[in-house]
Coordinates of C-alpha atoms and ligand atoms in Angstrom, one line a residue:
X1 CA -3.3 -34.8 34.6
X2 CA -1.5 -31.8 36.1
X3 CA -0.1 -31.5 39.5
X4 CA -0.2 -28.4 41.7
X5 CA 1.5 -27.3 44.7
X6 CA 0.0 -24.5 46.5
X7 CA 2.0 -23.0 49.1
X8 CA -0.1 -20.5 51.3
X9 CA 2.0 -18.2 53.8
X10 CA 1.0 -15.3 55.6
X11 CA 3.2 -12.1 56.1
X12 CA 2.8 -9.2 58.3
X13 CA 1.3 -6.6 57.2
X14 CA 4.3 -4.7 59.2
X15 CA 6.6 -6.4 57.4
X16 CA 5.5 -6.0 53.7
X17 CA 7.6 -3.7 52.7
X18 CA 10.5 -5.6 54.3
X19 CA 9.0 -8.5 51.7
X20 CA 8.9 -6.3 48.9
X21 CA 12.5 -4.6 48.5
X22 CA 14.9 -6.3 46.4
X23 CA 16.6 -9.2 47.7
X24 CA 13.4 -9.8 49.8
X25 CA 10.9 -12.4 49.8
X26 CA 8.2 -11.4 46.8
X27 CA 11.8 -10.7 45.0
X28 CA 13.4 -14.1 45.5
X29 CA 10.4 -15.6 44.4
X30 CA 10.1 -13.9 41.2
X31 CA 13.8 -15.0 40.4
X32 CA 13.0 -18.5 41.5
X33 CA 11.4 -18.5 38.3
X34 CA 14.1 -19.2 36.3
X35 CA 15.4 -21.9 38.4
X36 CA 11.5 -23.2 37.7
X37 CA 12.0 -23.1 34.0
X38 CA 14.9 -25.5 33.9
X39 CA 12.9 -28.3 35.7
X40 CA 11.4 -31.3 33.9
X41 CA 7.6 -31.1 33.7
X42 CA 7.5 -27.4 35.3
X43 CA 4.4 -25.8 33.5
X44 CA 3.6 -22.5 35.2
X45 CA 4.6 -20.9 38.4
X46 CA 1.7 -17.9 40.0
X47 CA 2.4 -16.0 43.2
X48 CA -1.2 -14.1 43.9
X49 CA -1.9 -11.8 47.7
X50 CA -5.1 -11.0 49.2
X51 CA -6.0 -7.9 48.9
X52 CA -7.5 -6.7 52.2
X53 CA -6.3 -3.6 53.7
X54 CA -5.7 -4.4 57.4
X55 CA -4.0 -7.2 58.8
X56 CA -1.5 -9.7 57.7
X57 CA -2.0 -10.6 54.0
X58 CA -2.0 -13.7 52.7
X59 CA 0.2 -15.0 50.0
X60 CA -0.4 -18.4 47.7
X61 CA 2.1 -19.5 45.5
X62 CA 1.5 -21.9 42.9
X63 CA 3.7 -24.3 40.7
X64 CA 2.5 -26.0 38.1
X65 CA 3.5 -29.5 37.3
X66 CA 3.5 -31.7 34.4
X67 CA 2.8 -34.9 36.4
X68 CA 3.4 -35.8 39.9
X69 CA 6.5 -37.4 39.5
X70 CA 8.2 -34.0 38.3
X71 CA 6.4 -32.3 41.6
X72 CA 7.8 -34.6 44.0
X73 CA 11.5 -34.1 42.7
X74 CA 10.9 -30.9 42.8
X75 CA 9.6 -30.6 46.1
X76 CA 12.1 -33.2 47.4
X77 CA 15.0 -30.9 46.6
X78 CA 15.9 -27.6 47.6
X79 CA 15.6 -24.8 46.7
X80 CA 11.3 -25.2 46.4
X81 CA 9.0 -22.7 46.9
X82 CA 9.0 -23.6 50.5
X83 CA 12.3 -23.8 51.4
X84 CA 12.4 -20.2 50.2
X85 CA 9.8 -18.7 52.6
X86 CA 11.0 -20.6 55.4
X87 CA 14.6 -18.8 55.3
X88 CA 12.6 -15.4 55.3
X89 CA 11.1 -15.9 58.2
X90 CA 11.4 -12.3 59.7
X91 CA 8.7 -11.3 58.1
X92 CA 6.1 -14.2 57.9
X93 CA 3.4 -15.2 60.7
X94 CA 5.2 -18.0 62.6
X95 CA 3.4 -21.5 61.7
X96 CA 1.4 -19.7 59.2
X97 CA 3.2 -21.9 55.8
X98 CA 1.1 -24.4 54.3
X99 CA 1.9 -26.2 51.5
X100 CA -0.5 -28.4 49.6
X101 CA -0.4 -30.5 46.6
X102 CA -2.9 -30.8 44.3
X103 CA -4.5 -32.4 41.0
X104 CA -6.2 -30.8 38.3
X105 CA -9.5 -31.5 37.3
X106 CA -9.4 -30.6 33.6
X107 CA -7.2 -33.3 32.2
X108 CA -3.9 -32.9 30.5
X109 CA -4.5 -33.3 26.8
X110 CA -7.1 -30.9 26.8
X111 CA -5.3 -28.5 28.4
X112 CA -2.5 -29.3 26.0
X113 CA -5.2 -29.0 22.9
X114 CA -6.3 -26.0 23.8
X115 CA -3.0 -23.9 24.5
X116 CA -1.8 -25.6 20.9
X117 CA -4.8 -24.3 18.8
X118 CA -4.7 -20.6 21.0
X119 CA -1.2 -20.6 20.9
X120 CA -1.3 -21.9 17.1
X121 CA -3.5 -19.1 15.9
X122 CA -2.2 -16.3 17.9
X123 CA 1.6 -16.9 16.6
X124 CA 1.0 -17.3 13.1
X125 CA -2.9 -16.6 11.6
X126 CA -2.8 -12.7 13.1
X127 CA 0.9 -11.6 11.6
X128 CA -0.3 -13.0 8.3
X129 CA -4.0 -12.6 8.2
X130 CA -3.9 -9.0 9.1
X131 CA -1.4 -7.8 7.3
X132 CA -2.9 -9.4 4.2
X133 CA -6.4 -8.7 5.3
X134 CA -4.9 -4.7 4.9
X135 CA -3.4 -5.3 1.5
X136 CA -6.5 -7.1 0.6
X137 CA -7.7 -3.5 1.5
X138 CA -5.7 -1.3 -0.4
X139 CA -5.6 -3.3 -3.5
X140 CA -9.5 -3.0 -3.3
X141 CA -9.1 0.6 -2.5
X142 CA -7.3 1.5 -5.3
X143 CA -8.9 -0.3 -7.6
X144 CA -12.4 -0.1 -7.2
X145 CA -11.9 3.7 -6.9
X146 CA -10.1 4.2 -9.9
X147 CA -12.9 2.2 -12.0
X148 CA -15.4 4.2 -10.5
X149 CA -13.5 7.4 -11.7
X150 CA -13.1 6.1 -14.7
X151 CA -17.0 6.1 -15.3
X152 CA -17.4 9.6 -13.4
X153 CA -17.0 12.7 -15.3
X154 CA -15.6 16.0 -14.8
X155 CA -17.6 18.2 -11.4
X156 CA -19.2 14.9 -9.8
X157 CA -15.1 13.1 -9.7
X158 CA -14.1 16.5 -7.9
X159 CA -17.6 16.0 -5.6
X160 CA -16.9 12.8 -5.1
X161 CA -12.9 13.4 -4.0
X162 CA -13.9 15.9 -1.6
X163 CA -16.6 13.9 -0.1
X164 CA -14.6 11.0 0.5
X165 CA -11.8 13.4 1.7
X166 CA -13.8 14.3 4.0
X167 CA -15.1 11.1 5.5
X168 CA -11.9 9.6 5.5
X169 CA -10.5 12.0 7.3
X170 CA -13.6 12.0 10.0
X171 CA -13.0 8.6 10.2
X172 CA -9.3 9.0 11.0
X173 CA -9.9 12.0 13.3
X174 CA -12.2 9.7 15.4
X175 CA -9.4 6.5 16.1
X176 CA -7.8 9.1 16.7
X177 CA -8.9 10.8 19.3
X178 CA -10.6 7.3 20.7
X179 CA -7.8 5.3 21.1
X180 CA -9.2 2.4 22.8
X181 CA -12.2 2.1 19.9
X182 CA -13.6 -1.2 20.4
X183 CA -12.2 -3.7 17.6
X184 CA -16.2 -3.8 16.1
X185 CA -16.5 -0.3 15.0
X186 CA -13.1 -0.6 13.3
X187 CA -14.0 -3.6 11.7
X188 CA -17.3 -2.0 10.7
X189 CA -15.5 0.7 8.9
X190 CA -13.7 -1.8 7.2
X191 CA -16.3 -3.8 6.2
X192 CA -18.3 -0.9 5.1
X193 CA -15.8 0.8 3.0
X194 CA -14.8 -2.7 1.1
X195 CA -18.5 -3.3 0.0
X196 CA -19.3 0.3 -0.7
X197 CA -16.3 0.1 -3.0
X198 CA -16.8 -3.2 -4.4
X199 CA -20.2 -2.3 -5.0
X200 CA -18.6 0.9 -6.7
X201 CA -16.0 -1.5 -9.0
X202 CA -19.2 -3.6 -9.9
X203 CA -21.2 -0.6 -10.8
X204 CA -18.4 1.0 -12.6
X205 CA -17.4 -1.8 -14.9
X206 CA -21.2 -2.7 -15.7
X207 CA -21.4 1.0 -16.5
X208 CA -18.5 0.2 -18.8
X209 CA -19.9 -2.6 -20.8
X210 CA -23.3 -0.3 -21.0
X211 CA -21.2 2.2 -22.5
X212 CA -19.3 -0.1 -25.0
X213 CA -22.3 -1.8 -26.0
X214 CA -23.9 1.3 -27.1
X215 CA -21.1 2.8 -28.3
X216 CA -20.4 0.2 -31.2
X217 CA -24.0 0.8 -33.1
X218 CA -22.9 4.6 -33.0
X219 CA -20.0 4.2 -35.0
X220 CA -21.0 2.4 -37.3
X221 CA -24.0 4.6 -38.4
X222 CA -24.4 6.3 -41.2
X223 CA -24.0 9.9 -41.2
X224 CA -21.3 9.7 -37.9
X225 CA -19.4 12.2 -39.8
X226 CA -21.7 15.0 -37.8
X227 CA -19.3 14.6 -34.9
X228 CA -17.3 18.0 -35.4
X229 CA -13.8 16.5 -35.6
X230 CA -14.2 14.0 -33.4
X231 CA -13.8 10.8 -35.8
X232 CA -10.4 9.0 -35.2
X233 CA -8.1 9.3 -37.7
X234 CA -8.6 6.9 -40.4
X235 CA -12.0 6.8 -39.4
X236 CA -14.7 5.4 -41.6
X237 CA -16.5 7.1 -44.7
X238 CA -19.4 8.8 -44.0
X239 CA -21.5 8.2 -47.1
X240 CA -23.3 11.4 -48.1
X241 CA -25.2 11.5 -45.1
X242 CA -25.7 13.5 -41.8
X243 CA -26.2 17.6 -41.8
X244 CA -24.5 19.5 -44.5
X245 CA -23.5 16.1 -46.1
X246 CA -25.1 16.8 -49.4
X247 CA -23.8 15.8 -52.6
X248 CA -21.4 18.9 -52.4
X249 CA -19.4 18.1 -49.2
X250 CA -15.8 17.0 -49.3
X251 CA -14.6 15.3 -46.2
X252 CA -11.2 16.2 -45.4
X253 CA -9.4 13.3 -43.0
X254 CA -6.3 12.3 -42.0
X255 CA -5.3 12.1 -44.5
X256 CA -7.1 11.8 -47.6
X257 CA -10.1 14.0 -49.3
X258 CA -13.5 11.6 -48.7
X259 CA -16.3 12.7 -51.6
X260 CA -19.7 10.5 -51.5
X261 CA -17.4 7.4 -49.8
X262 CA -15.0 7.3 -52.2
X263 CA -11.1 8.0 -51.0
X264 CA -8.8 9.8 -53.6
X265 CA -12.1 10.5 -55.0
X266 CA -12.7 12.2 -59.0
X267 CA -15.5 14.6 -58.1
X268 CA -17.8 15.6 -61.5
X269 CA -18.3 19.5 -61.8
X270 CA -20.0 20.8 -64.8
X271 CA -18.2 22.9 -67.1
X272 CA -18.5 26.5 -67.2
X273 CA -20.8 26.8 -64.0
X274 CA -20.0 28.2 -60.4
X275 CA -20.3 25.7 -58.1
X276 CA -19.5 25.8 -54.3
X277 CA -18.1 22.5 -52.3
X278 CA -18.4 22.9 -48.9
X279 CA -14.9 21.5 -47.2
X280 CA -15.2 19.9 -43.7
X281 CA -12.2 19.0 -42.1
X282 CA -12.9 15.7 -39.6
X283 CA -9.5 15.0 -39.0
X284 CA -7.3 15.9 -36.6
X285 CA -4.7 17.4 -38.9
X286 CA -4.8 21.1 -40.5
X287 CA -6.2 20.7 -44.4
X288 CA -7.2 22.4 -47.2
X289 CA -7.7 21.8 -50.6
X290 CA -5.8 23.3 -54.0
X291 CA -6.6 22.6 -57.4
X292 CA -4.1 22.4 -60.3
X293 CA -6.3 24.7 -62.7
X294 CA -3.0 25.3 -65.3
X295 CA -2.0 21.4 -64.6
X296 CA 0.3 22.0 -62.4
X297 CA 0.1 24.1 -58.8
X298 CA 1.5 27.7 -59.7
X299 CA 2.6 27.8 -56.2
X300 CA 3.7 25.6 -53.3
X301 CA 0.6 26.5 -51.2
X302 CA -2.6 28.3 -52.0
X303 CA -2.0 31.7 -52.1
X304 CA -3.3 34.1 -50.2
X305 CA -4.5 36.2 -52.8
X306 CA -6.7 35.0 -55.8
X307 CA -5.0 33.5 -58.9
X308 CA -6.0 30.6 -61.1
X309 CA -5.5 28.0 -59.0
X310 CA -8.5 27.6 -56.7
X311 CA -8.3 27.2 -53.1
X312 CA -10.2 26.5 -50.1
X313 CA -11.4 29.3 -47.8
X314 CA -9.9 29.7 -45.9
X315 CA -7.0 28.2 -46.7
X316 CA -6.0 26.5 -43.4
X317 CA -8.8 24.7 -42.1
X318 CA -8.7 23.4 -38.7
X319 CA -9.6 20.4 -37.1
X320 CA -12.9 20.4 -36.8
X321 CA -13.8 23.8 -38.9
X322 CA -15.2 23.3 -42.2
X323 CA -15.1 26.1 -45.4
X324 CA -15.8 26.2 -49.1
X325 CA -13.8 26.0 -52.3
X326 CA -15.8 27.9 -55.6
X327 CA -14.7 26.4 -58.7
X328 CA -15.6 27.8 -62.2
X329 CA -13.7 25.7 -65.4
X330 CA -14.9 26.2 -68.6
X331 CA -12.6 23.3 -70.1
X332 CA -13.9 20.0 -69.5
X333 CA -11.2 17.8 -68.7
X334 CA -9.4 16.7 -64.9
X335 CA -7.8 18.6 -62.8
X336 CA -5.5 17.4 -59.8
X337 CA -5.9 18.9 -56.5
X338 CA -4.5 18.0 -52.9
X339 CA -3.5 19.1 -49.4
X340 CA -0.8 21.6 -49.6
X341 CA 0.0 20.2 -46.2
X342 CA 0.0 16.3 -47.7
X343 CA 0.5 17.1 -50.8
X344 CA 1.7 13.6 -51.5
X345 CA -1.4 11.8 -50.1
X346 CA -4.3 13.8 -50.1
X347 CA -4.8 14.0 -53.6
X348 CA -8.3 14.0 -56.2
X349 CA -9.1 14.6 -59.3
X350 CA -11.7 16.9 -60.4
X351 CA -13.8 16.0 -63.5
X352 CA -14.9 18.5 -65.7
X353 CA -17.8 17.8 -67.8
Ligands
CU401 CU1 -4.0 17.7 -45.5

């Protein structure tokens, strides 16, 4: 149970001032505070006034007290709340001090319970939840976003920056400018923003395994050697088929030649007829191709201008380009060709017939 003393005094409204200034009454009781704070079972001390404008005002002081046993010595001894008021009595109503003691009705314990669990939560849950719950924010910020750029191409990820620029700086401008925003609309930004991104994460990575799963079946097609230049390097043979993959098409890769699936390939070429290969370079590399007509090369690299040793046309191709090599031997018999550029790994044989 808790114990109250209420002291009740009046003071002239003439005199409040007097009451106010330091040293004064109001003053002496405020410091009496400290003095409170060392007693055993002192819980709370409350000085409240009337406010009505005329007349002498009222003033109620109240300790509160553990149990009645730390109120009595309290009251017993000076200085008390009432001993104070009675040496300032130039400026209280004569016979106007009352003091009263008093008993709570809520009980103790609850009272206790209560101002634990508040007093719990308010010291420790909000530093740590909020500055987690922010974190939590942030990390979900920068995540989601960046899977949901990762699925957006090109205009519609400058769109979507701008747009959220936008709002996010509307939203800022608006705290802002309201400072005393009540705590729902903040957390309703909040709340909004997390599931519009999670829902964007979500999105983004089942995007993702859309794209993989579809992906896979792709490359391993026949005839994926249509992609101009975009095959990795190393990437698989493309056996014959696709556009322009005829039975004359040489694939140059990183780095090898690739004729009908076969790497390091012998490619059969009729004797004494012109026949035209067409070249297509699906690396990433520069290529060509340079055939050993004499058997051996009679220069370094093709040479620019027409001798015996065939060579592609042109005779740099780039990634991605394609061109055409025109062989004519009369002798059947091989003949090496290569890269000029990997002249040790791109090699062939052609096979004269
Ligand atoms: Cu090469």
């Amino acid at each position: 149970m808790e114990y109250i003393q209420t002291v009740l005094v009046q003071i002239e409204a003439s005199r409040l001032e007097r009451a106010s200034e330091p040293g004064g009454l109001l003053a002496e009781l405020d410091e009496h505070r400290n003095f409170l704070r060392q007693q055993p079972g002192f819980r709370d001390l409350r000085i409240t006034r009337s406010i009505n404008p005329e007349g002498n005002v009222l003033l109620v002081i109240e300790t509160r007290w553990a149990d009645d046993e730390s109120l009595v010595r309290y009251e017993t001894n000076e200085p008390n709340v009432a001993t104070i008021v009675r040496s300032h009595q130039d400026v209280v109503v004569r016979d106007s001090l009352q003091v009263l003691d008093m008993e709570a009705l809520r009980t103790e314990s609850s009272f206790a319970r209560q101002e634990a669990q508040t007093g719990a939560y308010s010291r420790v849950a909000l530093p740590l939840l909020l500055p987690m719950g922010i974190l939590a924010f942030v990390l979900l910020f920068i995540y989601g976003l960046s899977r949901v750029y990762l699925e957006i191409q090109g205009d519609w990820a400058v769109a979507l920056a701008a747009v959220l620029a936008i709002v996010v700086l509307l939203i800022a401008a608006y705290f802002a400018s309201n400072a005393d925003a009540a705590g729902w609309q903040i957390g309703g930004v909040l709340v909004l923003g997390a599931l519009l991104l999670g829902g964007g994460a979500i999105w983004a990575v089942a995007q993702e395994d859309e794209g993989e799963a579809t992906q896979e079946p792709a490359a391993e097609a026949p005839g994926g050697g249509e992609q101009p230049g975009g095959e990795e390097p190393g990437g698989g043979p493309s056996p014959g088929g696709g556009p322009g993959g005829g039975a004359n098409t040489i694939i140059l890769g990183d780095n090898f030649f690739d004729f009908d699936g076969q790497q390091e390939p012998t490619v059969p070429v009729p004797a004494g007829q012109e026949i035209t290969f067409e070249l297509m370079n699906e690396g990433k590399g520069i290529h060509n191709m340079h055939v050993a007509i004499t058997g051996e090369y009679l220069s370094d690299f093709c040479a620019p201008t027409p001798n015996d040793d065939p060579c592609s046309d042109p005779n740099q191709i780039r990634s991605g380009d394609s061109g055409t090599i025109t062989l004519n031997i009369p002798e059947p018999g091989t003949y090496d060709f290569h890269c000029d550029f990997h002249a040790e790994q791109m090699t062939g044989t052609i096979e004269v017939q």
